[in-house]
CSV table of C-alpha atoms in Angstrom, one decimal:
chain,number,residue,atom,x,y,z
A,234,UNK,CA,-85.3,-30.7,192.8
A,235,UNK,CA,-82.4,-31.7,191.1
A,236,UNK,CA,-79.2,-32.3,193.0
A,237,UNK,CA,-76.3,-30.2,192.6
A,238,UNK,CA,-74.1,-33.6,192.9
A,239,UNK,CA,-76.0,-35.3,190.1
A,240,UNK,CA,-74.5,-36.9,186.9
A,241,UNK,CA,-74.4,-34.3,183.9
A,242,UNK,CA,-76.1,-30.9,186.3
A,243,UNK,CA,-74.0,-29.1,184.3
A,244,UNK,CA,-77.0,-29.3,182.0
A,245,UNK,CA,-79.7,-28.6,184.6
A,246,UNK,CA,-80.2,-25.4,182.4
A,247,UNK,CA,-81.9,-27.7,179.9
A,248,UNK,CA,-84.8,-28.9,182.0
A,249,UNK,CA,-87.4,-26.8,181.2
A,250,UNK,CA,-89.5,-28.9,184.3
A,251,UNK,CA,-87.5,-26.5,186.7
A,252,UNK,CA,-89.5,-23.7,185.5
A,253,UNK,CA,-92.7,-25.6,186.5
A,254,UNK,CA,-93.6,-25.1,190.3
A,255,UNK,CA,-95.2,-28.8,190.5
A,256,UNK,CA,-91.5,-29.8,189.8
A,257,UNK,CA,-89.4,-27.9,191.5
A,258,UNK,CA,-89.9,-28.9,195.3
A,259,UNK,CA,-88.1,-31.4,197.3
A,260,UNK,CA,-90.5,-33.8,196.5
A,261,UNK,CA,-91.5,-33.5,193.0
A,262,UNK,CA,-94.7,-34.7,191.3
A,263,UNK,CA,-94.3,-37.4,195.1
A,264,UNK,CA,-95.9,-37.3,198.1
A,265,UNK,CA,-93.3,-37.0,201.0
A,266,UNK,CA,-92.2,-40.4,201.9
A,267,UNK,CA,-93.8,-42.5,199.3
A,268,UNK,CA,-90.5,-44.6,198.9
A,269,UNK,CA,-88.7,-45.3,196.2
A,270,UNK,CA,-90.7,-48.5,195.2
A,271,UNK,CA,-92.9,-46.0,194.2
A,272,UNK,CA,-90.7,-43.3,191.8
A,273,UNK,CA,-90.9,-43.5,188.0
A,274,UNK,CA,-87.0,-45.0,187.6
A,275,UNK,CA,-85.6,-44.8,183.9
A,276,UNK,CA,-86.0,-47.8,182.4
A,277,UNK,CA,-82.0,-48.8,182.4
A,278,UNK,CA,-80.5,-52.4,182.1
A,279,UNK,CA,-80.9,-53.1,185.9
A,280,UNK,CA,-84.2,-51.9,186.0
A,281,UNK,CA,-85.5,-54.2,184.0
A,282,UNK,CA,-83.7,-57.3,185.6
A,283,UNK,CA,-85.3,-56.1,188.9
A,284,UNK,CA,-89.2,-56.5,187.1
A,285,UNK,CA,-87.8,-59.5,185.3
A,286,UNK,CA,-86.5,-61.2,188.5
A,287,UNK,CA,-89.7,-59.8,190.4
A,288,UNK,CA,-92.5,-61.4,188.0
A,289,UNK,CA,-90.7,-64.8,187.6
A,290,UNK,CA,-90.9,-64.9,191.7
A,291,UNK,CA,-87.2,-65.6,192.4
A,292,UNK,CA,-86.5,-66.7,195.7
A,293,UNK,CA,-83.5,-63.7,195.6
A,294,UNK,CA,-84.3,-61.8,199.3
A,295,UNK,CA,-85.4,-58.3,199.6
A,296,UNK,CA,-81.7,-56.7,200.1
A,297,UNK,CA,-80.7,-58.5,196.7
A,298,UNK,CA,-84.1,-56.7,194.7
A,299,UNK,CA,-83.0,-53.2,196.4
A,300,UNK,CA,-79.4,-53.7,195.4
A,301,UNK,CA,-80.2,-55.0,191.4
A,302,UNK,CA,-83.1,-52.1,191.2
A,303,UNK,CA,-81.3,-49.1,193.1
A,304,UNK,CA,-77.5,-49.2,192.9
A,305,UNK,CA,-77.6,-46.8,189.9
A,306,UNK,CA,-78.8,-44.5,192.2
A,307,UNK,CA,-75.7,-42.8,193.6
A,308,UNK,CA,-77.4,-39.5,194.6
A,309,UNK,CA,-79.1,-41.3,196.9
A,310,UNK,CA,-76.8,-43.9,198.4
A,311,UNK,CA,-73.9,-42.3,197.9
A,312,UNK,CA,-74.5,-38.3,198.6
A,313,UNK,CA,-77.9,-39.1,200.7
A,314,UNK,CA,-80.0,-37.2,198.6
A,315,UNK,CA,-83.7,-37.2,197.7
A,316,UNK,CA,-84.7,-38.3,201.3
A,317,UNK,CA,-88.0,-36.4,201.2
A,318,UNK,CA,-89.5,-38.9,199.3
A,319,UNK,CA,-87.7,-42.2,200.5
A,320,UNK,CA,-89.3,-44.0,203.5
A,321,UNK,CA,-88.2,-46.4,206.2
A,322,UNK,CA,-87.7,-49.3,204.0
A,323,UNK,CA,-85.3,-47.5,201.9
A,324,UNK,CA,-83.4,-46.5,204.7
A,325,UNK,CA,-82.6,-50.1,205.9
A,326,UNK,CA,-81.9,-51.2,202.0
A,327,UNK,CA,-79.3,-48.3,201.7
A,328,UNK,CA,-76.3,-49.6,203.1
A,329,UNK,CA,-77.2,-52.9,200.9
A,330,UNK,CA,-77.1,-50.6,198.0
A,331,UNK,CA,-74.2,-48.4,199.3
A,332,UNK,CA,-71.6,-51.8,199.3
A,333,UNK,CA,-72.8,-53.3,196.4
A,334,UNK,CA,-72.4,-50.6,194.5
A,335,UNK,CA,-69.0,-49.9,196.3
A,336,UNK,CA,-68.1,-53.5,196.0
A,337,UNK,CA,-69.5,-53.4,192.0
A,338,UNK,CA,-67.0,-50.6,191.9
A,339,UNK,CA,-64.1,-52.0,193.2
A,340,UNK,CA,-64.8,-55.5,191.3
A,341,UNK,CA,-64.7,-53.5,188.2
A,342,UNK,CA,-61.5,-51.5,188.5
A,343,UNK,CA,-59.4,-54.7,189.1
A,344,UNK,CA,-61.1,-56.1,186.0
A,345,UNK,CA,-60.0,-53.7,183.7
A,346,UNK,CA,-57.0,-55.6,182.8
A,347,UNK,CA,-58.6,-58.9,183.4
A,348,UNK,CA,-58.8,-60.8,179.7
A,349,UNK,CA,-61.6,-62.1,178.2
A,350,UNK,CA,-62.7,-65.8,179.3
A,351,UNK,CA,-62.9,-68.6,176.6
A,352,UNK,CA,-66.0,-70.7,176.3
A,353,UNK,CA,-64.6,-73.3,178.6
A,354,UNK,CA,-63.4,-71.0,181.2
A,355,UNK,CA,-66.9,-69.7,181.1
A,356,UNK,CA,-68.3,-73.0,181.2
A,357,UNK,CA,-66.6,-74.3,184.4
A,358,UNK,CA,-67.5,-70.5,186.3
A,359,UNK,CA,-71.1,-72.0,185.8
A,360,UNK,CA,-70.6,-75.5,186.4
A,361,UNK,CA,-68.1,-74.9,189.6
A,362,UNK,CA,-69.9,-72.0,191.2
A,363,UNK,CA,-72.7,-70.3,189.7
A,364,UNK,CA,-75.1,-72.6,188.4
A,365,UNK,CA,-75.6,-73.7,192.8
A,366,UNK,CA,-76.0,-70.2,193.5
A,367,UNK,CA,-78.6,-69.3,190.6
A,368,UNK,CA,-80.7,-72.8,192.1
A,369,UNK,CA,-80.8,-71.8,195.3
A,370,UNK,CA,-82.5,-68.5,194.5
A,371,UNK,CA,-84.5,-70.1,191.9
A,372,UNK,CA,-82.8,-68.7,189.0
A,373,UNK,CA,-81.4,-71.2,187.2
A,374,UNK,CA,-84.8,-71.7,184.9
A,375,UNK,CA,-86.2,-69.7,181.9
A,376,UNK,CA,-88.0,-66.6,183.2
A,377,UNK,CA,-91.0,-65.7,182.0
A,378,UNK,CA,-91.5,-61.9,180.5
């Protein structure tokens, strides 16, 4: 079922899978519990990074994948929802998720008046910080897709 607390419900009225009764449980077309390494996600921006970071074997750990893959998720990590079909391991990746995304929040707001960096300024980001931290997760290579 669709939470009230979801983005857009207003047009819940639209969903013509709510007049199904294979649809319309707590569950879904899931089994109870299944996890959410095992729901059909939309196939948004981070989505794909997650499968992209996943099948180039990144050494990024476990909390890092949840966070990338489920932080657009705010009915669930922010308003607790959809719990009949999340399992244990969800439930110890959700407060990974919950400050990310809280963090990612935050991060953004304070950039809103942030200017754009030049080429160099970009450049030094990478040389002075990033480029360690994408090698010691194994990042700092062309991926494979």
């Amino acid at each position: 079922a669709i939470p009230n607390c979801a983005t857009f419900s207003e047009f819940r009225h639209l969903n013509t899978d709510v007049l199904d009764a294979r649809y319309s449980t707590d569950t879904g077309v899931y089994e109870a519990n299944c996890g959410l390494d095992n729901v059909l996600l939309l196939w948004s921006g981070p989505e794909y990074m997650y499968h992209l970071l996943r099948h180039n074997q990144t050494a990024l750990p476990l909390e890092a994948l949840a966070m990338v893959r489920y932080y657009l998720l705010g009915d669930w990590h922010e308003h607790h929802e959809h719990t009949s079909i999340t399992n244990e391991y969800d439930e110890d990746m959700l407060p990974w998720v919950s400050d990310f995304d809280r963090l990612r929040r935050k991060t953004r707001l304070e950039c809103l008046d942030c200017v754009d960096l030049s080429d160099e300024q970009c450049a030094y980001l990478w040389d002075s910080h990033y480029s360690r931290l994408a090698a010691k997760y194994d990042c700092d290579r062309l991926f494979a897709w």
